[in-house]
Short mmCIF file of C-alpha atoms in Angstrom, two decimals:
data_model
loop_
_atom_site.label_atom_id
_atom_site.label_comp_id
_atom_site.label_asym_id
_atom_site.label_seq_id
_atom_site.Cartn_x
_atom_site.Cartn_y
_atom_site.Cartn_z
CA MET A 1 -40.28 -30.37 0.03
CA GLY A 2 -37.13 -30.46 2.12
CA GLY A 3 -34.56 -28.21 3.68
CA SER A 4 -31.51 -26.37 2.44
CA THR A 5 -28.02 -25.62 3.71
CA ASN A 6 -27.02 -22.37 5.37
CA ASN A 7 -24.56 -20.81 2.93
CA TYR A 8 -25.44 -21.95 -0.58
CA SER A 9 -28.96 -23.39 -0.14
CA PHE A 10 -28.07 -26.88 -1.26
CA PRO A 11 -31.35 -28.85 -1.19
CA TYR A 12 -31.90 -32.04 0.80
CA PRO A 13 -34.98 -34.08 1.78
CA TYR A 14 -36.25 -34.33 5.32
CA ALA A 15 -35.72 -37.60 7.13
CA ASP A 16 -39.35 -38.63 6.91
CA GLU A 17 -39.64 -38.02 3.19
CA VAL A 18 -39.43 -40.55 0.43
CA VAL A 19 -36.09 -40.07 -1.24
CA GLY A 20 -35.75 -40.42 -4.97
CA ALA A 21 -33.11 -40.05 -7.65
CA SER A 22 -34.31 -36.50 -8.28
CA ASP A 23 -33.22 -35.48 -4.77
CA VAL A 24 -29.68 -36.62 -5.51
CA GLN A 25 -29.78 -34.89 -8.89
CA ASP A 26 -31.02 -31.62 -7.38
CA LEU A 27 -28.21 -31.65 -4.84
CA ALA A 28 -25.60 -32.43 -7.49
CA GLN A 29 -26.83 -29.66 -9.76
CA ALA A 30 -26.93 -27.09 -6.95
CA ILE A 31 -23.33 -27.90 -5.99
CA ASP A 32 -22.31 -27.72 -9.65
CA THR A 33 -23.92 -24.29 -10.04
CA THR A 34 -22.23 -22.96 -6.91
CA LEU A 35 -18.79 -24.15 -7.98
CA THR A 36 -19.30 -22.75 -11.49
CA ASN A 37 -20.19 -19.33 -10.08
CA TRP A 38 -17.29 -19.50 -7.65
CA ASN A 39 -14.83 -20.30 -10.42
CA ALA A 40 -16.14 -17.32 -12.36
CA GLU A 41 -15.53 -15.03 -9.38
CA VAL A 42 -11.98 -16.31 -8.91
CA LYS A 43 -11.29 -15.90 -12.63
CA ALA A 44 -12.62 -12.33 -12.54
CA LEU A 45 -10.44 -11.59 -9.54
CA HIS A 46 -7.32 -12.57 -11.45
CA THR A 47 -8.20 -11.05 -14.79
CA GLN A 48 -9.03 -7.64 -13.36
CA GLN A 49 -5.36 -6.96 -12.78
CA LEU A 50 -3.79 -4.78 -15.41
CA ALA A 51 -0.09 -4.50 -15.98
CA MET A 52 1.60 -2.00 -18.19
CA VAL A 53 5.26 -1.30 -18.71
CA ALA A 54 6.63 1.38 -20.98
CA ALA A 55 10.28 2.15 -21.56
CA VAL A 56 12.53 4.89 -22.79
CA SER A 57 14.77 2.56 -24.77
CA THR A 58 16.52 5.19 -26.84
CA PRO A 59 18.01 7.75 -24.45
CA THR A 60 16.25 11.09 -24.54
CA SER A 61 17.87 14.44 -23.79
CA ILE A 62 16.97 16.28 -20.57
CA PRO A 63 18.33 19.79 -19.84
CA LEU A 64 19.66 20.95 -16.50
CA ASN A 65 17.24 22.40 -13.90
CA THR A 66 14.15 21.54 -15.95
CA THR A 67 11.49 19.07 -14.85
CA VAL A 68 10.82 16.72 -17.74
CA ASN A 69 8.34 13.89 -18.21
CA PRO A 70 10.29 11.10 -19.92
CA ALA A 71 8.77 10.16 -23.28
CA TYR A 72 8.41 6.42 -23.79
CA ASP A 73 9.22 4.79 -27.08
CA THR A 74 8.61 1.12 -26.31
CA VAL A 75 5.72 -0.88 -24.87
CA VAL A 76 7.38 -3.68 -22.95
CA TRP A 77 4.33 -5.53 -21.67
CA ASP A 78 0.67 -4.60 -21.96
CA PRO A 79 -1.59 -7.66 -21.92
CA ASN A 80 -4.78 -5.59 -21.83
CA GLY A 81 -3.81 -3.22 -24.61
CA ILE A 82 -3.98 -0.10 -22.46
CA VAL A 83 -0.86 1.72 -23.60
CA ASN A 84 -1.20 3.98 -26.63
CA LEU A 85 2.13 5.74 -27.10
CA GLY A 86 0.92 7.15 -30.40
CA ALA A 87 -1.70 9.20 -28.56
CA ASP A 88 0.38 10.04 -25.48
CA ASN A 89 3.95 8.88 -25.00
CA GLN A 90 4.50 10.56 -21.60
CA HIS A 91 1.63 9.17 -19.49
CA LEU A 92 -0.02 5.83 -18.84
CA HIS A 93 -3.79 6.26 -18.82
CA VAL A 94 -5.44 3.91 -16.35
CA PRO A 95 -8.92 3.11 -15.03
CA SER A 96 -9.74 3.58 -11.35
CA GLY A 97 -8.24 1.23 -8.83
CA LEU A 98 -5.28 0.70 -6.56
CA TYR A 99 -1.93 0.44 -8.35
CA TRP A 100 1.62 -0.57 -7.60
CA VAL A 101 3.78 1.85 -9.55
CA THR A 102 7.52 1.58 -10.09
CA GLY A 103 9.80 3.84 -12.05
CA ALA A 104 13.47 4.05 -12.83
CA VAL A 105 15.80 6.21 -14.87
CA GLY A 106 19.41 5.88 -15.84
CA ILE A 107 21.54 8.83 -16.84
CA LEU A 108 24.34 8.08 -19.22
CA SER A 109 25.96 11.50 -19.35
CA SER A 110 28.88 11.94 -17.06
CA PHE A 111 28.97 14.89 -14.72
CA THR A 112 30.82 16.06 -11.65
CA GLU A 113 28.24 16.76 -8.94
CA ASN A 114 24.54 16.48 -9.56
CA ALA A 115 21.29 15.71 -7.79
CA VAL A 116 18.68 13.66 -9.65
CA ARG A 117 15.03 13.72 -8.58
CA LEU A 118 12.60 11.12 -9.89
CA SER A 119 8.88 11.46 -9.12
CA ILE A 120 5.73 9.40 -9.61
CA ILE A 121 3.01 11.79 -10.75
CA ARG A 122 -0.73 11.14 -10.38
CA ASN A 123 -2.94 13.41 -12.46
CA GLY A 124 -0.29 16.10 -12.44
CA THR A 125 0.59 15.94 -8.74
CA ALA A 126 3.58 14.14 -7.22
CA VAL A 127 2.74 11.15 -5.06
CA VAL A 128 6.28 10.18 -4.15
CA ARG A 129 9.75 11.40 -5.00
CA GLN A 130 13.29 10.19 -4.66
CA ARG A 131 16.20 12.59 -4.93
CA ILE A 132 19.71 11.26 -4.92
CA PHE A 133 22.97 13.14 -5.00
CA PHE A 134 25.79 11.76 -7.11
CA PRO A 135 29.28 13.15 -6.56
CA SER A 136 31.11 11.07 -9.13
CA SER A 137 31.23 11.17 -12.87
CA ASP A 138 29.87 7.64 -13.35
CA PRO A 139 26.49 7.03 -14.98
CA VAL A 140 23.72 7.01 -12.36
CA ASN A 141 20.45 5.20 -11.74
CA VAL A 142 17.48 6.25 -9.61
CA ARG A 143 14.35 4.26 -8.82
CA VAL A 144 11.08 5.05 -7.07
CA ALA A 145 8.01 3.03 -6.09
CA ALA A 146 4.64 3.57 -4.39
CA ASN A 147 1.10 2.35 -3.97
CA VAL A 148 -1.05 4.79 -5.93
CA TYR A 149 -4.81 5.00 -5.53
CA MET A 150 -6.85 6.25 -8.46
CA SER A 151 -10.35 7.19 -7.34
CA ALA A 152 -11.31 7.62 -10.99
CA ALA A 153 -9.72 7.04 -14.37
CA GLY A 154 -6.63 9.17 -14.80
CA GLN A 155 -2.99 9.22 -15.73
CA ILE A 156 0.31 8.22 -14.15
CA ASN A 157 3.73 9.34 -15.28
CA LEU A 158 7.31 9.89 -14.17
CA SER A 159 9.06 13.23 -13.98
CA CYS A 160 12.79 13.77 -13.79
CA LEU A 161 14.72 16.79 -12.55
CA ILE A 162 18.50 17.15 -12.64
CA ASN A 163 20.21 19.89 -10.63
CA GLY A 164 23.89 20.69 -10.50
CA SER A 165 25.97 21.44 -13.53
CA GLY A 166 26.39 20.39 -17.12
CA GLY A 167 23.83 18.91 -19.43
CA PRO A 168 21.84 18.20 -21.39
CA PHE A 169 21.75 14.61 -20.14
CA ASN A 170 20.90 11.43 -21.98
CA VAL A 171 18.28 9.58 -19.95
CA TYR A 172 16.63 6.20 -20.38
CA GLY A 173 14.06 4.64 -18.09
CA ARG A 174 11.03 2.52 -17.42
CA LEU A 175 7.58 2.94 -15.86
CA GLY A 176 5.62 -0.06 -14.60
CA VAL A 177 1.98 0.05 -13.46
CA VAL A 178 0.18 -2.95 -11.95
CA ARG A 179 -3.43 -2.75 -10.81
CA LEU A 180 -3.80 -4.50 -7.46
CA ARG A 181 -7.51 -3.91 -7.01
CA GLY A 182 -10.10 -3.04 -9.56
CA PRO A 183 -12.80 -0.41 -9.33
CA GLU A 184 -15.44 -3.03 -8.60
CA ASP A 185 -13.77 -3.63 -5.22
CA ILE A 186 -13.45 -0.03 -4.10
CA MET B 1 -20.64 -45.05 10.54
CA LYS B 2 -19.86 -41.64 9.11
CA ALA B 3 -16.76 -41.08 7.02
CA THR B 4 -15.41 -38.11 5.11
CA THR B 5 -13.65 -37.40 1.86
CA PRO B 6 -10.34 -35.47 1.88
CA HIS B 7 -12.34 -32.24 1.50
CA GLY B 8 -14.54 -33.13 4.44
CA PHE B 9 -17.62 -34.29 2.52
CA VAL B 10 -19.61 -36.58 4.79
CA TYR B 11 -21.01 -39.91 3.71
CA THR B 12 -22.11 -43.10 5.43
CA GLU B 13 -20.60 -46.52 4.95
CA PRO B 14 -23.02 -48.83 3.06
CA GLU B 15 -22.96 -51.54 5.70
CA ASP B 16 -24.53 -49.19 8.21
CA TYR B 17 -27.71 -48.89 6.15
CA PRO B 18 -28.61 -45.40 7.34
CA ASN B 19 -31.53 -43.18 6.58
CA PHE B 20 -30.89 -42.08 3.01
CA ALA B 21 -32.44 -38.63 3.49
CA ARG B 22 -30.12 -37.93 6.41
CA GLN B 23 -27.19 -39.08 4.28
CA LEU B 24 -28.09 -36.49 1.70
CA GLN B 25 -28.49 -33.78 4.30
CA ALA B 26 -25.12 -34.60 5.87
CA LEU B 27 -23.52 -34.56 2.44
CA ALA B 28 -25.17 -31.24 1.51
CA ASP B 29 -24.16 -29.62 4.80
CA SER B 30 -20.58 -30.81 4.60
CA VAL B 31 -20.16 -29.65 1.01
CA ASP B 32 -21.70 -26.32 1.96
CA THR B 33 -19.28 -25.90 4.88
CA ALA B 34 -16.22 -26.92 2.87
CA ILE B 35 -16.97 -24.53 0.02
CA ALA B 36 -17.71 -21.68 2.41
CA ALA B 37 -14.35 -22.22 4.13
CA ASP B 38 -12.47 -22.25 0.82
CA ASP B 39 -14.40 -19.20 -0.34
CA SER B 40 -13.40 -17.18 2.72
CA GLU B 41 -9.75 -18.22 2.30
CA THR B 42 -9.83 -16.99 -1.28
CA ILE B 43 -11.14 -13.63 -0.15
CA VAL B 44 -8.43 -13.25 2.48
CA LEU B 45 -5.62 -14.15 0.11
CA SER B 46 -6.85 -11.86 -2.61
CA GLU B 47 -7.69 -8.91 -0.42
CA PRO B 48 -4.74 -6.60 0.02
CA ILE B 49 -5.29 -3.94 2.63
CA ALA B 50 -3.93 -0.67 1.43
CA TYR B 51 -3.51 2.50 3.36
CA GLY B 52 -2.31 5.82 2.09
CA ALA B 53 -1.97 8.84 4.33
CA THR B 54 -0.09 12.09 4.11
CA LEU B 55 2.13 13.63 6.75
CA THR B 56 3.30 17.15 7.39
CA THR B 57 5.54 18.71 10.00
CA SER B 58 7.64 21.83 10.22
CA GLY B 59 10.59 23.19 12.16
CA VAL B 60 12.46 19.90 12.26
CA THR B 61 15.75 20.68 13.98
CA ALA B 62 19.05 19.08 13.20
CA ASN B 63 20.46 15.94 14.80
CA PHE B 64 17.24 14.90 16.49
CA ASP B 65 14.91 11.99 15.76
CA TRP B 66 11.44 13.23 14.82
CA GLU B 67 8.81 10.55 15.08
CA ILE B 68 5.77 11.75 13.22
CA ALA B 69 2.36 10.35 12.37
CA PRO B 70 0.14 10.81 9.35
CA ASP B 71 -2.03 13.88 9.75
CA ASN B 72 -4.57 13.09 7.08
CA PRO B 73 -6.93 10.13 6.80
CA PRO B 74 -6.19 7.23 4.48
CA GLU B 75 -7.07 7.49 0.85
CA TYR B 76 -7.95 3.84 0.73
CA ASP B 77 -8.50 1.28 3.45
CA LEU B 78 -10.25 -1.77 2.15
CA GLY B 79 -12.49 -3.24 4.80
CA GLY B 80 -11.20 -0.87 7.48
CA GLY B 81 -8.54 -3.43 8.28
CA ILE B 82 -5.98 -0.98 9.55
CA LEU B 83 -6.60 1.37 12.42
CA LEU B 84 -4.83 4.42 13.71
CA ASN B 85 -3.63 4.18 17.26
CA PRO B 86 -4.84 6.95 19.56
CA ASP B 87 -1.45 8.60 19.17
CA GLY B 88 -1.80 8.53 15.44
CA TYR B 89 0.55 5.76 14.52
CA PRO B 90 -0.74 3.28 11.95
CA ALA B 91 -1.58 0.03 13.71
CA ILE B 92 -1.65 -3.42 12.24
CA VAL B 93 -4.70 -5.34 13.36
CA SER B 94 -4.01 -8.69 11.74
CA SER B 95 -0.81 -10.65 11.48
CA GLY B 96 0.76 -11.24 8.13
CA TRP B 97 3.18 -10.03 5.55
CA TYR B 98 2.93 -6.41 4.56
CA LEU B 99 4.59 -4.21 2.01
CA ILE B 100 5.14 -0.90 3.75
CA GLY B 101 6.51 2.32 2.38
CA ALA B 102 6.95 5.98 3.18
CA TYR B 103 8.06 9.10 1.42
CA ALA B 104 9.32 12.39 2.82
CA SER B 105 10.29 15.64 1.16
CA PHE B 106 12.70 17.70 3.28
CA ILE B 107 12.63 21.39 2.44
CA PRO B 108 15.17 23.46 4.41
CA SER B 109 13.83 26.82 5.53
CA GLY B 110 17.24 28.41 5.04
CA THR B 111 20.76 27.60 4.01
CA ILE B 112 21.83 24.03 3.48
CA THR B 113 24.87 23.18 5.53
CA ALA B 114 27.59 21.58 3.46
CA ASN B 115 27.25 17.80 3.40
CA SER B 116 23.82 17.72 5.06
CA ALA B 117 22.19 14.31 5.32
CA TYR B 118 18.42 13.66 5.33
CA THR B 119 17.19 10.35 6.72
CA LEU B 120 13.78 8.66 6.57
CA GLU B 121 13.22 5.53 8.66
CA LEU B 122 10.40 3.03 9.05
CA HIS B 123 10.30 1.65 12.59
CA LEU B 124 8.42 -1.51 13.51
CA HIS B 125 7.34 -1.72 17.13
CA ASN B 126 5.93 -4.48 19.25
CA ALA B 127 2.74 -3.11 20.76
CA ASN B 128 3.69 -4.05 24.28
CA THR B 129 7.19 -2.71 24.30
CA TYR B 130 7.04 0.79 22.88
CA PRO B 131 9.73 1.97 22.93
CA PRO B 132 12.17 0.40 22.01
CA VAL B 133 12.29 0.07 18.31
CA VAL B 134 12.30 -3.51 17.16
CA THR B 135 13.20 -3.20 13.53
CA GLU B 136 13.90 -0.32 11.25
CA TYR B 137 14.47 0.33 7.58
CA ARG B 138 16.05 3.53 6.43
CA MET B 139 16.98 5.59 3.41
CA ARG B 140 19.37 8.52 3.51
CA ASP B 141 19.84 11.31 1.06
CA PHE B 142 22.76 13.68 0.98
CA LEU B 143 23.01 17.24 -0.27
CA PRO B 144 26.48 18.78 -0.35
CA SER B 145 25.56 22.47 -0.41
CA SER B 146 22.85 25.03 -1.03
CA ALA B 147 23.67 24.80 -4.73
CA PHE B 148 21.64 21.61 -4.78
CA SER B 149 18.54 22.83 -3.03
CA GLY B 150 17.02 23.93 -6.33
CA GLY B 151 13.71 24.38 -4.57
CA ALA B 152 13.57 20.61 -4.27
CA GLY B 153 15.45 19.91 -1.04
CA ALA B 154 15.97 16.25 -0.26
CA GLN B 155 13.42 13.66 -1.36
CA VAL B 156 13.56 10.25 0.22
CA GLU B 157 11.45 7.13 -0.28
CA VAL B 158 11.74 3.72 1.33
CA GLU B 159 9.74 0.51 1.25
CA GLN B 160 10.15 -2.96 2.68
CA ALA B 161 8.26 -6.25 2.89
CA VAL B 162 7.92 -7.34 6.52
CA GLY B 163 6.08 -9.86 8.66
CA ILE B 164 4.09 -8.18 11.40
CA SER B 165 2.24 -9.57 14.40
CA GLN B 166 -1.21 -8.50 15.46
CA GLY B 167 -1.21 -5.28 17.41
CA SER B 168 2.26 -4.21 16.34
CA PHE B 169 2.64 -0.89 14.64
CA ILE B 170 4.85 1.20 12.45
CA SER B 171 6.18 4.67 12.98
CA ILE B 172 8.01 7.09 10.72
CA VAL B 173 11.16 8.78 11.94
CA LEU B 174 12.90 11.75 10.33
CA ARG B 175 16.36 13.10 10.95
CA HIS B 176 18.70 15.55 9.28
CA THR B 177 22.09 17.08 9.95
CA ASN B 178 21.54 20.53 8.48
CA THR B 179 22.64 22.68 11.43
CA ALA B 180 22.10 25.94 9.56
CA SER B 181 18.37 25.54 9.11
CA THR B 182 15.24 23.81 10.31
CA VAL B 183 13.41 21.67 7.78
CA ASP B 184 9.78 21.42 6.74
CA VAL B 185 8.58 17.97 5.79
CA THR B 186 5.70 16.66 3.71
CA GLY B 187 5.27 13.05 2.84
CA ALA B 188 3.13 9.98 2.57
CA PHE B 189 2.77 6.57 4.12
CA TRP B 190 1.25 3.42 2.69
CA LEU B 191 1.07 -0.26 3.40
CA ARG B 192 -0.52 -3.25 1.77
CA ARG B 193 -1.17 -6.71 3.16
CA ILE B 194 0.36 -9.18 0.77
CA GLY B 195 -0.63 -12.33 2.58
CA PRO B 196 -0.61 -14.36 5.74
CA GLY B 197 2.76 -15.45 6.99
CA THR B 198 5.14 -16.16 9.77
CA VAL B 199 5.29 -13.49 12.40
CA ILE B 200 8.77 -12.15 12.96
CA ILE B 201 8.19 -9.64 15.74
#
């Protein structure tokens, strides 16, 4: 019968006790158990992070003055097998958590004067938008990024709106979603 | 004579012939302390503090800096690590590196003056010297005429990784040059602690 440490209850004998090999073994096993549990927690911390990237690799046509959700045709990286473009090629369906979301589109069609608005949409509502005006006829690129909190499982997507003149426009793009914190931490 | 391993585990040199039970206790305590310290470091490094708040203001006049604060509580604030100053500005309560970002949607209440510009800025302040602004990051959008309002106005987003000292804070500044109309603004603000680091302000 001895004492134990403050944080992890490692056992040790009192000074007036007879010390045997079992005391050393008990201490060694308690430390081993603590480190094993700790390693499991650290591993869980790393593996809870999901990353998904979907791309519009083949340019899709977007008309003027119409908000369009780009349809993805390629899964770039999805280590947890979350993306299912066959079931829904416009949204990434994610579990609850805090996410770092980035999106970008490129517009190949030339035009004279246009404004391009790119939005990150959470469950149908815009979280953040970027609208850029382009006066020249060169192809254009717009990007947007935000922390996005999902209080429950839901969907994240991009939407693109082109105002000005001309069209339809050939658009390609990419949507990346990285989970920073899992639901177990919220 | 007590000695320690590189991780701080305590043991006694054999020639000192100590009480073996006390040796075990010293070893157990030192291992316990070392693991607890490492465990807390792991939590700090893996614990991003995120803060999302929305902001709204109306009647923003042209050619004037509007410094506004979030008007809704955070969606997410892990551990309550970030506090709002009494004046509403988000305050940083622990030093480190942060990824900060803001978004503003400028909707003119009337005509868009030709070549109007819409600017969103993130200002970093030292707590003891407000004002002046210490550091700022900005994004500027440009709408040439009312033909490009399209019900969308100007939409601007900016983010930046910065090192921030304890007690410093961030403010959001809006400006536009549309002299024909005031502007209504909605937006959002977020930040996330990405780790400890060298303080730059």
